XYZ file of C-alpha atoms in Angstrom:
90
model
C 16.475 71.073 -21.568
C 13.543 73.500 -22.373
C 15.170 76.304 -22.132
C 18.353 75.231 -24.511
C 15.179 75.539 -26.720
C 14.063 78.571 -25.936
C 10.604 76.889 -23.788
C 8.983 77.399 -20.682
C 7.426 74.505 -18.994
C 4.076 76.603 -19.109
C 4.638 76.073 -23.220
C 4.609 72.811 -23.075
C 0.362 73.195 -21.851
C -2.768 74.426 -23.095
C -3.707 77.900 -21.359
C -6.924 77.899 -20.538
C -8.936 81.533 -19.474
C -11.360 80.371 -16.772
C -13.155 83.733 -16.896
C -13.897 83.384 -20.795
C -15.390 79.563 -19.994
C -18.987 78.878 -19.213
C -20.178 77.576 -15.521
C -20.655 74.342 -16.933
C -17.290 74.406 -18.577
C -15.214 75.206 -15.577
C -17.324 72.560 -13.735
C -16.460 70.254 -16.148
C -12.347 71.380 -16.308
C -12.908 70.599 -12.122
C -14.545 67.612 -12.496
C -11.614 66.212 -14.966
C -9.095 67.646 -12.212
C -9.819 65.510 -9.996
C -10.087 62.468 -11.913
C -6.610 60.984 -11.160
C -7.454 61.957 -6.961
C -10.262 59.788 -7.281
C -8.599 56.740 -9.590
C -6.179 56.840 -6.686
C -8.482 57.001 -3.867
C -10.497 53.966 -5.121
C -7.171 52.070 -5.480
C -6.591 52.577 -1.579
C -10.037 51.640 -0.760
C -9.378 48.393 -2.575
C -6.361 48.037 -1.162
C -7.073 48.619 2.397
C -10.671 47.069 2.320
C -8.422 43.759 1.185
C -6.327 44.371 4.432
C -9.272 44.454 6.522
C -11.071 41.583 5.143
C -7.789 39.414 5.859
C -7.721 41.149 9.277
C -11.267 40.462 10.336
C -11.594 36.719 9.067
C -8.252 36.144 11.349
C -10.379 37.406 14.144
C -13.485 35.985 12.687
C -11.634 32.174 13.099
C -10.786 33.450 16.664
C -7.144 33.975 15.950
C -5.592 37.037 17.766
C -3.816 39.107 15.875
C -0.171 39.771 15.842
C 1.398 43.511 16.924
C 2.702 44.248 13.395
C -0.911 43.169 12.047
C -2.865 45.202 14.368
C -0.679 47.596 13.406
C -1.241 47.213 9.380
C -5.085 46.904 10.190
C -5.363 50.712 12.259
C -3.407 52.118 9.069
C -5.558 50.822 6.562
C -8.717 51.907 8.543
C -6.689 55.848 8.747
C -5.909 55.361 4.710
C -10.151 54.254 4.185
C -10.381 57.647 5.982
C -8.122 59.583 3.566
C -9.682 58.434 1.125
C -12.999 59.421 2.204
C -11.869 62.608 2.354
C -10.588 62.661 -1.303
C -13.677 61.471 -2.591
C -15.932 64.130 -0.713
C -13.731 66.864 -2.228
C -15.887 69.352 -3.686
């Protein structure tokens, strides 16, 4: 569709020079990168730290859990993890 009018996809964005922008500039251009990775990252903790709250008063009442929910409970403790690691991005 862009190019029926004669644009790019690149058009469609700001450019921005990253050698003509201050330290603190390009820090900040970073910093706003990786706004959305974080938003997201905080949603999984939230998420998964509701999984394991379920998961541990089950166990806390001294009710086993079931395969598929020991299951559910290792993945959200490996998604806590990923997230981790998003949020120590540098």
């Amino acid at each position: 569709m862009l190019a029926a009018v004669g644009l790019q996809v690149g058009d469609l964005f700001a450019r921005k020079d990253l050698r003509s922008m201050s330290p603190a500039e390009r820090s900040q251009l970073r910093q706003a990168a990786m706004l959305p990775r974080w938003r997201a990252a905080l949603d999984v903790l939230v998420t998964e730290a509701s999984v394991v709250l379920i998961g541990a008063n089950q166990l806390g009442d001294g009710q086993p859990l079931e395969d598929a929910d020991l299951t559910r409970l290792r993945v959200a403790a490996l998604r806590i993890f990923d997230a981790q690691e998003v949020l120590h991005a540098r």
